[in-house]
Coordinates of C-alpha atoms in Angstrom, one line a residue:
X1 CA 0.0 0.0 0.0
X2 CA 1.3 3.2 -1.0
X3 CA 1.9 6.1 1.5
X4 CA -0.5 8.7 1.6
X5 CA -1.1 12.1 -0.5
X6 CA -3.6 14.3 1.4
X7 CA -5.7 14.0 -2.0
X8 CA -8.7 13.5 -0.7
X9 CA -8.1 16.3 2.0
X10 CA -7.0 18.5 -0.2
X11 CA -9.8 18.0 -2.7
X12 CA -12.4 18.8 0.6
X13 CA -10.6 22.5 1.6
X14 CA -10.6 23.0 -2.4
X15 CA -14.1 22.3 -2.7
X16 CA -15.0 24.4 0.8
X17 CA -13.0 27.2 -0.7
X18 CA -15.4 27.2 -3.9
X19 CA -18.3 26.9 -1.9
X20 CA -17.4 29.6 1.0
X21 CA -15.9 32.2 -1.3
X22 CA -18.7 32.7 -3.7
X23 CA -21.8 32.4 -1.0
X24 CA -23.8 34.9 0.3
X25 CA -23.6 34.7 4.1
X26 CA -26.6 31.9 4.2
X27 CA -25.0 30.4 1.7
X28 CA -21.5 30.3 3.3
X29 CA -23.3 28.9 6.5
X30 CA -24.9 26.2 4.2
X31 CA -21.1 25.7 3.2
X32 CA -20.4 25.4 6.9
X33 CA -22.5 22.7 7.7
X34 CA -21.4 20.7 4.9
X35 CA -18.2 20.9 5.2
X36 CA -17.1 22.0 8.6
X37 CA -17.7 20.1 11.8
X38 CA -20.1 20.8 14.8
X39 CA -17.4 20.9 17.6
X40 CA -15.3 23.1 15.4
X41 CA -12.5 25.4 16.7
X42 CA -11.5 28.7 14.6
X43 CA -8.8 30.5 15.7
X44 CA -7.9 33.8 14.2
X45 CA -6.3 37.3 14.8
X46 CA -6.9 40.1 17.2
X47 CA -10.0 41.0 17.8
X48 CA -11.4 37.6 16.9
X49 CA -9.7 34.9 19.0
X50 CA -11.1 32.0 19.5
X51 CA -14.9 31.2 18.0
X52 CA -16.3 27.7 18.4
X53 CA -18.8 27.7 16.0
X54 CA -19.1 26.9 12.6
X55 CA -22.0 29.4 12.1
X56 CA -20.5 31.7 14.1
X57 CA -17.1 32.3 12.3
X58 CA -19.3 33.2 9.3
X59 CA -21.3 35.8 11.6
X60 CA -18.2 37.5 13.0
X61 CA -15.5 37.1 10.3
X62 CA -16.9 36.3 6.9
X63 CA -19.6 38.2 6.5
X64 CA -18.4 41.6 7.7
X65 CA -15.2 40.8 5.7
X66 CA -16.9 40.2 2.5
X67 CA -19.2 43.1 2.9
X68 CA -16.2 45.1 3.3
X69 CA -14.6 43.9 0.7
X70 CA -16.8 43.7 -2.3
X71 CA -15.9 41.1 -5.4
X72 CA -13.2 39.4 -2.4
X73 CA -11.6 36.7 -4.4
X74 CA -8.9 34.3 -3.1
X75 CA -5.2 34.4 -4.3
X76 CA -3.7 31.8 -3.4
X77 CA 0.3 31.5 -3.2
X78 CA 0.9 28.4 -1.4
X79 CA -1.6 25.1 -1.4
X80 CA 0.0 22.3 0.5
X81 CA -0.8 19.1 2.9
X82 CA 0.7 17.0 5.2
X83 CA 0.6 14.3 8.4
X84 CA 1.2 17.0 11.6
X85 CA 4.6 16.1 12.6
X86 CA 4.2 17.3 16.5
X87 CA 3.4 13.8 17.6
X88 CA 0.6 14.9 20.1
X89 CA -1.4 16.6 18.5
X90 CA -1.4 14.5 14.9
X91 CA -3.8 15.1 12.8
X92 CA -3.9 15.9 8.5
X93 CA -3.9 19.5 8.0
X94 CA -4.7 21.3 4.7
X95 CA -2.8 24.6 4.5
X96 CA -3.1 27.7 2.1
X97 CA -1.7 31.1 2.2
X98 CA -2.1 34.4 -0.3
X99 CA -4.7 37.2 -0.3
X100 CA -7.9 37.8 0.0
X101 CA -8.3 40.4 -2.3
X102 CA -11.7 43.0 -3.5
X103 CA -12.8 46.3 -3.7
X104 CA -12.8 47.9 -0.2
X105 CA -16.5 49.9 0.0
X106 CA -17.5 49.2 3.3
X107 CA -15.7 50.2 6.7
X108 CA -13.9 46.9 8.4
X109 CA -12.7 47.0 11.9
X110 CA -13.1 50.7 12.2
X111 CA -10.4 51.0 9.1
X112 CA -12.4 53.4 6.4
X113 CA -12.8 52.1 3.1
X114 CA -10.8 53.5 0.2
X115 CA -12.6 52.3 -2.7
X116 CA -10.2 50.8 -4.4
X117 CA -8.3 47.4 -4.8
X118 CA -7.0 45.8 -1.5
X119 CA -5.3 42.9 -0.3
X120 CA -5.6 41.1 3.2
X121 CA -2.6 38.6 3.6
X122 CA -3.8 35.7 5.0
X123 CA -2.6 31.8 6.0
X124 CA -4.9 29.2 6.8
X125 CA -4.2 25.7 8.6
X126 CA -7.2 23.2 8.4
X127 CA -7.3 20.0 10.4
X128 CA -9.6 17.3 8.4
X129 CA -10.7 14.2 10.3
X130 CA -13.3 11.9 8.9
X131 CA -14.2 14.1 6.1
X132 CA -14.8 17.4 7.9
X133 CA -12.6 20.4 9.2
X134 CA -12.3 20.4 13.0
X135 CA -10.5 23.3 13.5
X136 CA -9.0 26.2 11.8
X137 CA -5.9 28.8 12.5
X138 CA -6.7 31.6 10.1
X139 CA -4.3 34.1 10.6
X140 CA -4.5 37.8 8.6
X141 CA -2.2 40.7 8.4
X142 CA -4.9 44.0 9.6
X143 CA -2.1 46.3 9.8
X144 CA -1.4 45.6 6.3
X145 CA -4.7 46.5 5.1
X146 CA -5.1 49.6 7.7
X147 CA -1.1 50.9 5.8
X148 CA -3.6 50.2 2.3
X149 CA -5.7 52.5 4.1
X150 CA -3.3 55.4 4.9
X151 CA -3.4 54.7 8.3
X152 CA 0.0 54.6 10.1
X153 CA -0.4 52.0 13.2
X154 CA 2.8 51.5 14.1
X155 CA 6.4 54.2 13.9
X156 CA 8.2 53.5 10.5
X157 CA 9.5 49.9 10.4
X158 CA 12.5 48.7 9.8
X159 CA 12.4 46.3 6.6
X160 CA 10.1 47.4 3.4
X161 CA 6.4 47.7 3.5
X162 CA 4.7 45.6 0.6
X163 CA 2.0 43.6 -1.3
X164 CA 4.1 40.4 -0.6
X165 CA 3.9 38.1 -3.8
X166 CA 4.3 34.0 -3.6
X167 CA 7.1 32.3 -4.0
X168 CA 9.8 32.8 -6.5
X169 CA 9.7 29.6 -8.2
X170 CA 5.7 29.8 -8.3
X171 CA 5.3 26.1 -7.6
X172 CA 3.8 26.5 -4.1
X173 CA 0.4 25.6 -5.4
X174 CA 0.6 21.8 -4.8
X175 CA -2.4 20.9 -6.0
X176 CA -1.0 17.3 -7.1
X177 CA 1.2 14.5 -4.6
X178 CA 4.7 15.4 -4.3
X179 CA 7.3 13.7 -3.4
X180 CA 7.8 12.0 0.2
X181 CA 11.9 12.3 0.3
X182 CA 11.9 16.7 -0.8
X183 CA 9.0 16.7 2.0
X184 CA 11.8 15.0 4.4
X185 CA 14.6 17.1 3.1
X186 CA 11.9 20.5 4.0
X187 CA 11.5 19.2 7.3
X188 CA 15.0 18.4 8.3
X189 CA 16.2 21.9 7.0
X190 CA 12.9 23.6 9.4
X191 CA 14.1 21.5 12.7
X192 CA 17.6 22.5 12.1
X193 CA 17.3 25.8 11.8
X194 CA 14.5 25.8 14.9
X195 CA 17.2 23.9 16.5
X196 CA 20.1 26.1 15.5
X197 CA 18.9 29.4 17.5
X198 CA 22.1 29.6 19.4
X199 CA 21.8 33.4 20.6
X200 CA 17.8 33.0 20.9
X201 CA 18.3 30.3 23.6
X202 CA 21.5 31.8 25.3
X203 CA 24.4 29.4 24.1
X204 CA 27.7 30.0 22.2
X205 CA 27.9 33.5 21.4
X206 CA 29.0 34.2 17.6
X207 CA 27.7 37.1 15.1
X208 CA 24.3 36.3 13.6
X209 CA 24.6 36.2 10.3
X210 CA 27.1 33.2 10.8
X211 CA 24.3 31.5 13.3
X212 CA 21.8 32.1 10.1
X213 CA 24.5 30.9 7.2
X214 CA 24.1 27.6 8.8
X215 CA 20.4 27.8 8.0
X216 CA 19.5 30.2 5.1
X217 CA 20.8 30.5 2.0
X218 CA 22.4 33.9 1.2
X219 CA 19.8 35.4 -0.6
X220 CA 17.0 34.5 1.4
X221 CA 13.6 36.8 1.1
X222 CA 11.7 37.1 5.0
X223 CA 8.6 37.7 4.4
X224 CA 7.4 39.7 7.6
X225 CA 4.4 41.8 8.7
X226 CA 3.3 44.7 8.3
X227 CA 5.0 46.8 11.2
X228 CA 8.0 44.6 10.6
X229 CA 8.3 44.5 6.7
X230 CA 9.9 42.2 4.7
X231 CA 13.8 42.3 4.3
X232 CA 16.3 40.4 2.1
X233 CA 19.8 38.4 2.1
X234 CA 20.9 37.4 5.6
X235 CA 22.8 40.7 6.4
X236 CA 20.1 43.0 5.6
X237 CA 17.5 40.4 7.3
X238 CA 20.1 40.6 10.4
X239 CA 20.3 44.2 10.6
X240 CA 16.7 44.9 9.7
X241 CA 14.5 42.5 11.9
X242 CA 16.5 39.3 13.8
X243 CA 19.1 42.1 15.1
X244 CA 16.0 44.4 16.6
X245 CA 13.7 41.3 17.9
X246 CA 16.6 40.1 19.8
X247 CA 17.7 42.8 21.3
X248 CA 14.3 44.5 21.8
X249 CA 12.6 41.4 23.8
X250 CA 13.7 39.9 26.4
X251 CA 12.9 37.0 28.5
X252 CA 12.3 35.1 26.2
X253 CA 10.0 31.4 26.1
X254 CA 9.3 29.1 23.4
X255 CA 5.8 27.7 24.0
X256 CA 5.8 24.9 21.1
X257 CA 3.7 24.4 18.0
X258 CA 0.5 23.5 17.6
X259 CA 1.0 22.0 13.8
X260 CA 4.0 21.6 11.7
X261 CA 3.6 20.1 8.5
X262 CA 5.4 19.9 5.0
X263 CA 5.3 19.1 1.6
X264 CA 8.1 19.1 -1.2
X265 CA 10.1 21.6 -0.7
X266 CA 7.6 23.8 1.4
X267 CA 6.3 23.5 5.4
X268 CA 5.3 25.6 7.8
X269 CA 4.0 25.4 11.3
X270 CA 1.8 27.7 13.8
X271 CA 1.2 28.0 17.6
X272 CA -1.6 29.5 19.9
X273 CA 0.8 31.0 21.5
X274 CA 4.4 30.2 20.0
X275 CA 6.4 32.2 21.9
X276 CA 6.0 34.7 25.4
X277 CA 8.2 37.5 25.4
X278 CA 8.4 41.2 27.7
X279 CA 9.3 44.5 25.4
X280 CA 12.6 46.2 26.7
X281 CA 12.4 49.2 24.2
X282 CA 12.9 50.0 21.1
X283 CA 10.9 47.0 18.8
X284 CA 9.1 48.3 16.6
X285 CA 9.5 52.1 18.0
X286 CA 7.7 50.9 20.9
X287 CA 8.2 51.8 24.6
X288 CA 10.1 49.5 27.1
X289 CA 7.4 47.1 29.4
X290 CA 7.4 44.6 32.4
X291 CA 4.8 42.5 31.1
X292 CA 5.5 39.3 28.7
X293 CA 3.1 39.3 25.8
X294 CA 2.2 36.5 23.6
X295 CA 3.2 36.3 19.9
X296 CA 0.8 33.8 17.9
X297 CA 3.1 33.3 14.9
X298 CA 2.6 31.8 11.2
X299 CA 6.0 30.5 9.7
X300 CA 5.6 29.5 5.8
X301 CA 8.9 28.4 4.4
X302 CA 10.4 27.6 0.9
X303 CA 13.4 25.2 1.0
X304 CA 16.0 25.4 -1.9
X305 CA 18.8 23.0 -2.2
X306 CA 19.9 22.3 1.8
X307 CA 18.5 25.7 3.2
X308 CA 15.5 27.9 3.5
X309 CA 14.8 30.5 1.1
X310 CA 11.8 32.0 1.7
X311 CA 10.1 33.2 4.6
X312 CA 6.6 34.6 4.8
X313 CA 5.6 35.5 8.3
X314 CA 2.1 36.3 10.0
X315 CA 2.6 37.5 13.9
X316 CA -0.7 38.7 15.8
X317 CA 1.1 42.4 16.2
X318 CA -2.5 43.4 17.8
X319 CA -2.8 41.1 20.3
X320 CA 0.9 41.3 21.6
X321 CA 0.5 45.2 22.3
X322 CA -2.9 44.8 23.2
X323 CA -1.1 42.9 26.0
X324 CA 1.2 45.9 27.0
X325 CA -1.8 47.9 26.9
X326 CA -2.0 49.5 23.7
X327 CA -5.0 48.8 21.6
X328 CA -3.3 50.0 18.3
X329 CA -6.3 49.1 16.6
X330 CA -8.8 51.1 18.2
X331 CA -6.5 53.9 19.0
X332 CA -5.5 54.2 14.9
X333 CA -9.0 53.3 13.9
X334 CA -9.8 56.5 16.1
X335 CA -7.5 59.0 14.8
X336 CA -8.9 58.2 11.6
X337 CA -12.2 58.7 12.5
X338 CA -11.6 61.9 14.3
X339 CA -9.5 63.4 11.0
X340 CA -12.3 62.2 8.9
X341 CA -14.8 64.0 11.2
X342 CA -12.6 67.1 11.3
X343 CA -12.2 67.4 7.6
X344 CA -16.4 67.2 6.8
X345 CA -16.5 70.0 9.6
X346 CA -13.7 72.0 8.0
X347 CA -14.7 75.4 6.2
X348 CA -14.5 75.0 2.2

């Protein structure tokens, strides 16, 4: 017997996708209730958390979403699936990242709309058990679409600020089986590298780009969030984000993964939280705190040759702040409202 592809679970999040993208809210809870199980757990960004209801995720997430975002279509960059390699949780997972993309009419999250073409990054991880998806980590960049907006939430970021394409090689859409032994190679360069931390966990000190030579290639592209930005070769991805987030957080804990999976020469894992960590100035332009805040963190990862390439990242920015007391989303959200409000009241 023949070791297994994930076809049949991939076929089910393809045909859910179909169904849940072009409903009409009854219709995507029809789509719920077919495909989409009654104990289900949905896990998703600041200010959503944690919903445990099938019909529910399409009251609080979809359907403001898609009202917001008129014509929303689905871009996918990366399609992949895979037997969850942290042994106790298990589990097939169906995985897809890219944008949700439309026209953006309708206010979202107090962000005002625009009118024009916009793009919410977003990763998805499905677990499918007997046919139906048990749970969900949907994770979406909403600083990214409020910096769409012309909102600034957080002070300029270190790396660039962009509409992040897929991967260079534009095969992440695995759509057919690949092959077991790249899907080993994918998940023996992800453990090393997790592994390899040497400065993250306190051990032999060296300079960091030689820690990460031993893990990326040289012209590695990270991927990173809006407030973050996205930064490229291991020098400029040293200087511009792993340089900052080490020295900028301290007391530092690594809280595990939830689901870790690969395929060819693509994997990626999540955690609810993956790491704890206390602000001690300077990240992000943001003040110095005693409190440890959660990061709940997407990795996505493209492996070429012995090393990883490509990094897209998705880190609930919202919800770590929101622990240190700053509700960047309301307070932007705010501001805009109140410059909207004094420009209607301004004298032509």
């Amino acid at each position: 017997m023949g070791k297994p592809s994930f076809q049949d679970e991939k076929k089910l999040v393809r045909d859910y996708y179909a169904r849940l993208d072009a409903a009409s809210p009854d219709g995507m809870k029809s789509a719920q209730a077919q495909y989409v199980a009654t104990d289900y757990l949905w896990r998703g960004f600041h200010p959503f958390h944690e919903i445990r209801c099938a019909e529910g995720v399409v009251d609080q997430f979809w359907t403001p979403l898609k009202t917001a975002l008129s014509h929303m279509q689905r871009r996918m960059d990366v399609f992949m699936a895979g037997q969850n390699t942290i042994e106790d949780q298990g589990g097939v997972w169906v995985v897809s990242m890219g944008h949700l993309m439309g026209l953006f009419d309708q206010p979202w999250l107090g962000i005002p709309p625009t009118g024009k073409m916009a793009m919410l990054r977003y990763c998805e991880f499905h677990k499918v058990e007997a046919g139906k998806i048990t749970e969900t980590a949907m994770f979406f960049d909403i600083p990214h679409l409020m910096m769409q907006a012309g909102l600034d939430p957080f002070p300029p970021q270190t790396a660039a600020h962009l509409v992040q394409p897929g991967p260079m090689t534009h095969d992440g859409l695995m759509f057919e089986a690949q092959d077991p032994g790249e899907g080993r190679k994918t998940l023996a360069a992800i453990d090393h590298m997790v592994s390899d931390i040497k400065t993250w966990r306190g051990g032999v000190e060296e300079p960091l780009v030689d820690e990460l030579r031993r893990s990326w290639n040289e012209d590695m592209i990270w991927w990173g969030p809006a407030g973050i930005g996205a930064t490229y070769t291991i020098e400029r991805y040293a200087q511009q984000h792993s340089g900052p987030f080490r020295a900028g957080l301290t007391d530092r804990s690594f809280n595990g993964h939830i689901c870790r999976i690969v395929e060819g020469q693509f994997g990626g894992f999540f955690g609810w939280p993956n790491l704890t960590l206390t602000p001690a100035g300077g990240f992000m332009g943001m003040p110095a705190t005693n409190t440890p805040g959660d990061m709940r963190v997407i990795d996505i990862y493209r492996r070429d040759g012995d090393k990883l390439t490509e990094n897209w990242i998705f880190i609930d920015l919202l919800h770590f702040w929101n622990m240190q007391g700053i509700d960047i989303l309301a307070r932007t959200t705010n501001i805009a409202a109140g410059q909207e409000t004094g420009a209607r009241g301004a004298a032509p």
